[in-house]
C-alpha positions as a Markdown table, in Angstrom:
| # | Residue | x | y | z |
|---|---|---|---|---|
| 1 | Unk | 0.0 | 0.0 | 0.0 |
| 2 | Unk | 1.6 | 3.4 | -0.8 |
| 3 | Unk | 2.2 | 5.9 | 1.7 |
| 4 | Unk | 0.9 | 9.2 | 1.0 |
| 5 | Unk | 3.4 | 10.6 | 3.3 |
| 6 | Unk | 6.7 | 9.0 | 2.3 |
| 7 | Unk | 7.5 | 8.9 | -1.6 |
| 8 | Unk | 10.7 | 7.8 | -0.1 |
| 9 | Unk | 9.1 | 4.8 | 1.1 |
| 10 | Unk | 7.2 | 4.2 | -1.8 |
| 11 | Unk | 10.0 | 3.8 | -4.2 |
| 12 | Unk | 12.1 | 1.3 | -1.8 |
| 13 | Unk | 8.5 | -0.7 | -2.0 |
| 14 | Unk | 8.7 | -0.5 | -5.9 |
| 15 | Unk | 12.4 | -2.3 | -5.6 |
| 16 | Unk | 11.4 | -4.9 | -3.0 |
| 17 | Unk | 8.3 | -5.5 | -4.2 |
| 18 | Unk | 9.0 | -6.5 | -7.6 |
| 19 | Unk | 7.2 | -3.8 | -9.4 |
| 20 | Unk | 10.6 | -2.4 | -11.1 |
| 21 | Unk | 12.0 | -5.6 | -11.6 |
| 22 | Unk | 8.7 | -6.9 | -13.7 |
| 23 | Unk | 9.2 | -2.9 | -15.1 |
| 24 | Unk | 12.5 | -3.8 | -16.4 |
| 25 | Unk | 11.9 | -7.0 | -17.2 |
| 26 | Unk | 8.8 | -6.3 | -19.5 |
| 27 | Unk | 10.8 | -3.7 | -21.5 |
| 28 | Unk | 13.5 | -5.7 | -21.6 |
| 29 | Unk | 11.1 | -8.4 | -23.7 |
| 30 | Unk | 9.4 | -6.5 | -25.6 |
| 31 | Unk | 12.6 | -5.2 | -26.9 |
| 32 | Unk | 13.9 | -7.9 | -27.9 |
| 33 | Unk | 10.3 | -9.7 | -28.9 |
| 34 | Unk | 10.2 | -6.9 | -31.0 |
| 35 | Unk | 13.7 | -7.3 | -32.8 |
| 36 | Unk | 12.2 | -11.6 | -33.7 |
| 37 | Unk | 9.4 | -10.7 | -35.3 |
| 38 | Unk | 11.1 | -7.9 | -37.3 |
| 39 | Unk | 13.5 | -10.6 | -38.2 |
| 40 | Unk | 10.1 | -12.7 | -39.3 |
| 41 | Unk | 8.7 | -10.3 | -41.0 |
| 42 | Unk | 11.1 | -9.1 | -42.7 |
| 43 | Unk | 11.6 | -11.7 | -45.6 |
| 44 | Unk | 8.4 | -11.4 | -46.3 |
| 45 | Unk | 6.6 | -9.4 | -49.1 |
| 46 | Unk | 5.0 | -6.4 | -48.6 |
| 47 | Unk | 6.0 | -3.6 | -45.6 |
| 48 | Unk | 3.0 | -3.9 | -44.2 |
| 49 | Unk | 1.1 | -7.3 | -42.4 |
| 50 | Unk | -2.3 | -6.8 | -40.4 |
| 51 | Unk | -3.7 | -9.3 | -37.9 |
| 52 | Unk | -7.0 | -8.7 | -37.4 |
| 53 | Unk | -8.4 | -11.4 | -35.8 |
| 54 | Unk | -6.1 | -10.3 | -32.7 |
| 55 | Unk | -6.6 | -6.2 | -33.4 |
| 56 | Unk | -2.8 | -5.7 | -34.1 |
| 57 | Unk | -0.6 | -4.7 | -37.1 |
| 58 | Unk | 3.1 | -4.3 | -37.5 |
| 59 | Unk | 4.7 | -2.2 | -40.6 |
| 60 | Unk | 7.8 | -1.4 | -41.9 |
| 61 | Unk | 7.8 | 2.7 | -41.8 |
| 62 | Unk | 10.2 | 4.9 | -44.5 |
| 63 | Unk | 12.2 | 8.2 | -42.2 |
| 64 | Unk | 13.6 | 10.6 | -43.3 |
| 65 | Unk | 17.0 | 11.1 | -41.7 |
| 66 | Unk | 17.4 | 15.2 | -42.9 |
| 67 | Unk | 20.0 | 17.6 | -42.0 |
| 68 | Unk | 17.9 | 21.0 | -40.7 |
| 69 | Unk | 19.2 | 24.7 | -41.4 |
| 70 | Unk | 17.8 | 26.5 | -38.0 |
| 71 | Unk | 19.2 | 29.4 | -38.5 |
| 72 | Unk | 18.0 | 29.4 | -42.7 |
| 73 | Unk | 14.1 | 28.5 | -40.9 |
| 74 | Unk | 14.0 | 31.1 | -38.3 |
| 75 | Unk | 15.0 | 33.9 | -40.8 |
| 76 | Unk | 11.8 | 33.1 | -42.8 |
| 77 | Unk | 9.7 | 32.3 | -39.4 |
| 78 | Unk | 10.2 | 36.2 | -38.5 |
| 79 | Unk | 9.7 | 37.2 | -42.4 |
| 80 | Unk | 6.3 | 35.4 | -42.5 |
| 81 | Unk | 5.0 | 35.4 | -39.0 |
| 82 | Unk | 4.6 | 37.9 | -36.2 |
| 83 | Unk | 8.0 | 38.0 | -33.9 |
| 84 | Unk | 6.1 | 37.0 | -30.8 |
| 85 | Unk | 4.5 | 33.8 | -33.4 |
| 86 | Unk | 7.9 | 32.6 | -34.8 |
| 87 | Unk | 9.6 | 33.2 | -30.6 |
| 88 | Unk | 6.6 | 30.3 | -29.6 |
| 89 | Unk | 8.4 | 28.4 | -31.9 |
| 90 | Unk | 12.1 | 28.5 | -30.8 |
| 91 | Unk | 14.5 | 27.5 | -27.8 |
| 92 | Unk | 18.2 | 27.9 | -27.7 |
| 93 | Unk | 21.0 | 25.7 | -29.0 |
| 94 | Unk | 23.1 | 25.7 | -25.3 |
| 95 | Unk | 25.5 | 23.5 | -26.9 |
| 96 | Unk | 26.3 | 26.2 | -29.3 |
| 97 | Unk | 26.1 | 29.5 | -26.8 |
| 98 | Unk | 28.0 | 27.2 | -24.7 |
| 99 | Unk | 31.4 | 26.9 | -27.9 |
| 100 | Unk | 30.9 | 30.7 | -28.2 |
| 101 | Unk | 31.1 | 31.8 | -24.3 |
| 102 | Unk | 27.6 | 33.3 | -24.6 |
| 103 | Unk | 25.9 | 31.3 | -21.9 |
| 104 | Unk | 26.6 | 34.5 | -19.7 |
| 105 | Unk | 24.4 | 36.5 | -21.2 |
| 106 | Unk | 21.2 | 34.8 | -21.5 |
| 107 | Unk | 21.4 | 34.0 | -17.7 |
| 108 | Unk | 19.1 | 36.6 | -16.7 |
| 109 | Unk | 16.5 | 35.2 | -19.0 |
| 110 | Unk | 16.7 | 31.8 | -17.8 |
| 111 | Unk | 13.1 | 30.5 | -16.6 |
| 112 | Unk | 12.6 | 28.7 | -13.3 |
| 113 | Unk | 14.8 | 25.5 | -13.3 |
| 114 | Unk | 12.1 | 22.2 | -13.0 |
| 115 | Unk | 13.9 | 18.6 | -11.8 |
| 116 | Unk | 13.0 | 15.1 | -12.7 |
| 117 | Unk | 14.4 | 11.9 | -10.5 |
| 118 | Unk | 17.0 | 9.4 | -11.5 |
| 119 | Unk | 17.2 | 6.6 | -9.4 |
| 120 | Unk | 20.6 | 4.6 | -9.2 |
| 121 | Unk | 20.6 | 1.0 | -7.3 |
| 122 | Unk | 23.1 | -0.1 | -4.8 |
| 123 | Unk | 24.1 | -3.8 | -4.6 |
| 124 | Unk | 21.0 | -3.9 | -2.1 |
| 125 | Unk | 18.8 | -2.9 | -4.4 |
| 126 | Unk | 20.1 | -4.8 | -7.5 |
| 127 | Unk | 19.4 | -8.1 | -5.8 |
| 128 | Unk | 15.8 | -7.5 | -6.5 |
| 129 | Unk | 16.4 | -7.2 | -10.1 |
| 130 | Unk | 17.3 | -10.5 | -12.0 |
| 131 | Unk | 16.2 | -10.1 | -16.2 |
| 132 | Unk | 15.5 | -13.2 | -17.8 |
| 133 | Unk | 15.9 | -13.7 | -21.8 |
| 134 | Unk | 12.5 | -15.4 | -23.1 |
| 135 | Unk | 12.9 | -18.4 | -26.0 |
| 136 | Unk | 11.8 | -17.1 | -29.5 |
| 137 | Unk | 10.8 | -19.2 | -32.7 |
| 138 | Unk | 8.3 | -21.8 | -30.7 |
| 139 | Unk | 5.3 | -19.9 | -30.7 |
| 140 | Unk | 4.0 | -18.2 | -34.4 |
| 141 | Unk | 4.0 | -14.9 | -35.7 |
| 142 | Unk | 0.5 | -14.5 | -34.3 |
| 143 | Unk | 1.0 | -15.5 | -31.2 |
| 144 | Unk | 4.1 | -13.8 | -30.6 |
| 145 | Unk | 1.8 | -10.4 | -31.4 |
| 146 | Unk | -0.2 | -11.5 | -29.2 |
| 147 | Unk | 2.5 | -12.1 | -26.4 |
| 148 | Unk | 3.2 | -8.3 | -27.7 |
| 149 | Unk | 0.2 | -6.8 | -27.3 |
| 150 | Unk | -0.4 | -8.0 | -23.5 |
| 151 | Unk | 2.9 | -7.0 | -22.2 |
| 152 | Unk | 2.5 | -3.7 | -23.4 |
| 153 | Unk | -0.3 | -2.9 | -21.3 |
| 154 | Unk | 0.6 | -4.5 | -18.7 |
| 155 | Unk | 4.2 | -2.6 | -19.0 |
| 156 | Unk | 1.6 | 1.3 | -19.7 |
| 157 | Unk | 0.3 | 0.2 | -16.0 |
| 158 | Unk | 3.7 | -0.8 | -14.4 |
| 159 | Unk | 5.0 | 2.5 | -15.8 |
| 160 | Unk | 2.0 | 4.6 | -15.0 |
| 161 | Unk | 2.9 | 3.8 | -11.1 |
| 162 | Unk | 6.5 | 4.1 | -11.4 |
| 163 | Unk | 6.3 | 8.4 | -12.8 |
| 164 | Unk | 3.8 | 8.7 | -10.4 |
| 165 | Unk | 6.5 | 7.9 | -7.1 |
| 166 | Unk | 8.5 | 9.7 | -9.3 |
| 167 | Unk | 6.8 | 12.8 | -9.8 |
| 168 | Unk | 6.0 | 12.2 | -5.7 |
| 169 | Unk | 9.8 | 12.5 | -5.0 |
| 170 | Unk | 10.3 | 15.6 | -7.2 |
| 171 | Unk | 8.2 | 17.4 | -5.1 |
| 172 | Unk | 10.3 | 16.3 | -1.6 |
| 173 | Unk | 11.8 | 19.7 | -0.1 |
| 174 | Unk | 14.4 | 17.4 | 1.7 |
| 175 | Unk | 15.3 | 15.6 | -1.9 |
| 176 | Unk | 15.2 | 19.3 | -3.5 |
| 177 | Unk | 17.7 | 20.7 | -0.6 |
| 178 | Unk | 20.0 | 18.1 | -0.9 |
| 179 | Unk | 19.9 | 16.7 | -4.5 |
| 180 | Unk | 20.5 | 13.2 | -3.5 |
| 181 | Unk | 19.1 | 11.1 | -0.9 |
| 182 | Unk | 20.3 | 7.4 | -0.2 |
| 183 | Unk | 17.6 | 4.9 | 0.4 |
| 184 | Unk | 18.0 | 1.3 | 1.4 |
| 185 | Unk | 17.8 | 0.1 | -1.8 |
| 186 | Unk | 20.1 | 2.7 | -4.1 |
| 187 | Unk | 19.9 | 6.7 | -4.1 |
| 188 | Unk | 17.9 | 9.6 | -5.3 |
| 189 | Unk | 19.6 | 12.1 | -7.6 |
| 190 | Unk | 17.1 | 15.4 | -7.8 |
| 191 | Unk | 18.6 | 16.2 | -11.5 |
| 192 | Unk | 17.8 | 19.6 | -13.3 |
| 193 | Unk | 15.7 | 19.1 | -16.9 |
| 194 | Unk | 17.5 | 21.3 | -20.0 |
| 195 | Unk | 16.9 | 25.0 | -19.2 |
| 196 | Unk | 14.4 | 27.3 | -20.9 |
| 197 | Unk | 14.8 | 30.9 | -21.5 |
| 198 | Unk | 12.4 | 33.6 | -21.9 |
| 199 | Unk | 13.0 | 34.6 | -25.7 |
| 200 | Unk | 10.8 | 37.5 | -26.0 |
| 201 | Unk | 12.9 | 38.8 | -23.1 |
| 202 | Unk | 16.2 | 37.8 | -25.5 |
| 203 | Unk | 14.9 | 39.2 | -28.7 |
| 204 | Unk | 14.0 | 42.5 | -26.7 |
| 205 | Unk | 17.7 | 42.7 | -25.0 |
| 206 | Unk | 20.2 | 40.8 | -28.0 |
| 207 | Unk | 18.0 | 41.2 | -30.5 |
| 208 | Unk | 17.1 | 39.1 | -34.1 |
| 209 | Unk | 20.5 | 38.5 | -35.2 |
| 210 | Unk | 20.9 | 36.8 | -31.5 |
| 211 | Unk | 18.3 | 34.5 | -31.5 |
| 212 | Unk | 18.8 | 33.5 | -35.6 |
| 213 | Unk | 22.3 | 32.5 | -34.4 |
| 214 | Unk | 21.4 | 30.4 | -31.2 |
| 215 | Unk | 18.4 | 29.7 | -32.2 |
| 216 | Unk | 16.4 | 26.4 | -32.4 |
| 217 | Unk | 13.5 | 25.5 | -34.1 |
| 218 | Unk | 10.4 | 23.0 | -32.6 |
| 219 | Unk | 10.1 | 21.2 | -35.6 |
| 220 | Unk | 7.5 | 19.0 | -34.4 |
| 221 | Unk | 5.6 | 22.1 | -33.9 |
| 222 | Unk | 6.7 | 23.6 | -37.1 |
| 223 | Unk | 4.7 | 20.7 | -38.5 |
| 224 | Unk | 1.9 | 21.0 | -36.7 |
| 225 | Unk | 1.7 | 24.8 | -37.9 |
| 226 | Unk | 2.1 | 23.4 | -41.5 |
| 227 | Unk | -1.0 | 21.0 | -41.2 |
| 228 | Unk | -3.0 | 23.7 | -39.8 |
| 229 | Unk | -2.2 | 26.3 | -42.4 |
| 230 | Unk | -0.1 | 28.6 | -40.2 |
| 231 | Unk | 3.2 | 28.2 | -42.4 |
| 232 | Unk | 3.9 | 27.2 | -45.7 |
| 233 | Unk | 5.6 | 23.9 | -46.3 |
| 234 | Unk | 8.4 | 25.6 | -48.0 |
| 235 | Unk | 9.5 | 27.1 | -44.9 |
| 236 | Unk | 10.8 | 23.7 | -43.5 |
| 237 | Unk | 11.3 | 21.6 | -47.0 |
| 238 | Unk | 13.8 | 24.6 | -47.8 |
| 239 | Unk | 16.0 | 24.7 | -45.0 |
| 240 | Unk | 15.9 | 20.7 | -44.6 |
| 241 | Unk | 18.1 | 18.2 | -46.5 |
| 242 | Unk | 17.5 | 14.1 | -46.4 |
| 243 | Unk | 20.7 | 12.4 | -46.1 |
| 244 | Unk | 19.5 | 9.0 | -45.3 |
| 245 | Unk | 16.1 | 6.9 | -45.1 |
| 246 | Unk | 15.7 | 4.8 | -42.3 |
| 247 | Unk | 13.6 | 2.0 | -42.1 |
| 248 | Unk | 11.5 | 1.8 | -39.0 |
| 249 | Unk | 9.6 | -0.9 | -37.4 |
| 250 | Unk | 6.1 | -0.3 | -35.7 |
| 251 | Unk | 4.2 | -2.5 | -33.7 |
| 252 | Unk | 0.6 | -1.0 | -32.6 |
| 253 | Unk | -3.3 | -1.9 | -32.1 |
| 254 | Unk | -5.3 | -1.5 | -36.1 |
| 255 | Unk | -7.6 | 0.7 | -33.7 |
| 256 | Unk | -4.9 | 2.8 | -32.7 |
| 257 | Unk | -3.1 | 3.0 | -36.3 |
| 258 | Unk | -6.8 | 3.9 | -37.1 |
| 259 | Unk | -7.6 | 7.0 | -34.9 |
| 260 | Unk | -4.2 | 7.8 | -36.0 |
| 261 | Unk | -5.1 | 8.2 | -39.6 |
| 262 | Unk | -8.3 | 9.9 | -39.1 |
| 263 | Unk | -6.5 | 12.8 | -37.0 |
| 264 | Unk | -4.2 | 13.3 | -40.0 |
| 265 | Unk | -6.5 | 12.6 | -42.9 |
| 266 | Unk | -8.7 | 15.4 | -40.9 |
| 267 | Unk | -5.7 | 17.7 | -40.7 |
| 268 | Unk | -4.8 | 17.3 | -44.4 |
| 269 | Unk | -8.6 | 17.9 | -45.2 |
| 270 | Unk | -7.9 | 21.2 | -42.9 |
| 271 | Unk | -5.4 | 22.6 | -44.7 |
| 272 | Unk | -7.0 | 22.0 | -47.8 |
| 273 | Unk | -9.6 | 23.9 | -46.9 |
| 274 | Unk | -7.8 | 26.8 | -46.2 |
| 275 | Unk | -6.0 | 26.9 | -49.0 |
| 276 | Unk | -8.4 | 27.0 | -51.2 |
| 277 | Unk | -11.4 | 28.1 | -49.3 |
């Protein structure tokens, strides 16, 4: 039973419990459960093999490996959208400010630091873990998706339960004063997530040529704009180059593939609309 009071507690009952060892051990299995049927699949024709009769399909998926020109993309963000638009879109390249010793001056823009928890077992703790390998090729294609398909809820729920004690402990003051707590069963490290700035502050203060320098783009969210008519698709297909397709495997529910193609088919219809309403 958790204790409300003690996320401390909590995650040393995860360990001796066997929640994070059946955690570990289902992604450990679907991994490599995964990785065999590729393998049988993979001979066959066609990129694409539907099971219906279990609610389950697994495809081979063409992706684009492309090289991305930020600096080209925010230079026509700011010619065809609003400043305070195209600044929704962007971060900053630390990596980069970092090479140049410009960290320094976005400091004062930095937004309020938030933490996530990385938990590290001691010899204690690790005794409670013990992954086994699972025995492929005596079952069938089908009933390895099936195999598939169960662990992967079962692994949602085990997860679920694990980011919630997680999300618990990020909120400890003690685990937040000291950054590291050790439990019975392994420590605690309270680890800052990648900064965030304030970039209408930094376009006000270093201005354009600032943020087209150490800029980065959201290009998921670039997208999105794109299917919702917001940007033109030249924006992105003219600062992006494909230097490699990689071939992807993807294992889901039909229902699920399903929703998934009606969002986008919707989308597409969207944008259609605009452009030529």
């Amino acid at each position: 039973m958790k204790d409300e009071q003690n996320p401390i507690s909590n995650f040393e009952k995860l360990v001796t419990g066997g929640h994070y060892e059946a955690m570990k051990q289902g992604a450990f299995f679907l991994k490599e459960a995964k990785a065999h049927l590729r393998s049988e699949l993979s001979p066959l024709p066609g990129k694409r093999h539907e099971f219906p009769d279990i609610n389950m399909v697994a495809k081979f998926v063409a992706k684009k490996i492309q090289t991305t020109n930020h600096e080209g993309i925010i230079e026509d963000l700011f010619d065809y959208v609003r400043p305070e638009a195209a600044l929704s879109l962007l971060s900053l390249n630390r990596e980069a400010m970092k090479n140049d010793n410009q960290l320094t001056k976005v400091l004062p823009f930095q937004e309020k630091e938030t933490y996530f928890i990385r938990p590290f077992l001691n010899k204690a703790g690790k005794k409670y873990i013990s992954i086994r390998e699972s025995l492929f090729g005596g079952q069938t294609v089908e009933q390895l998706l099936g195999e598939i398909k169960m662990a992967t809820t079962a692994q949602k729920k085990l997860t679920a339960v694990y980011d919630e004690i997680k999300e618990e402990l990020s909120k400890s003051e003690e685990l937040a004063e000291k950054r590291s707590l050790k439990t019975a069963v392994g420590s605690l490290s309270y680890i800052a997530n990648n900064p965030t700035w304030d970039m209408a502050a930094i376009h006000a203060a270093l201005g354009e040529d600032f943020i087209r320098t150490y800029g980065k783009v959201d290009l998921a969210q670039a997208e999105e704009w794109i299917l919702t008519g917001k940007l033109p698709d030249k924006i992105l297909k003219s600062h992006r180059e494909v230097v490699d397709i990689q071939l992807d495997f993807i294992v889901m529910e039909l229902d699920v593939e399903g929703r998934i193609f009606d969002i986008q088919r919707q989308r597409r219809s969207n944008l259609s609309l605009r452009r030529h309403g």
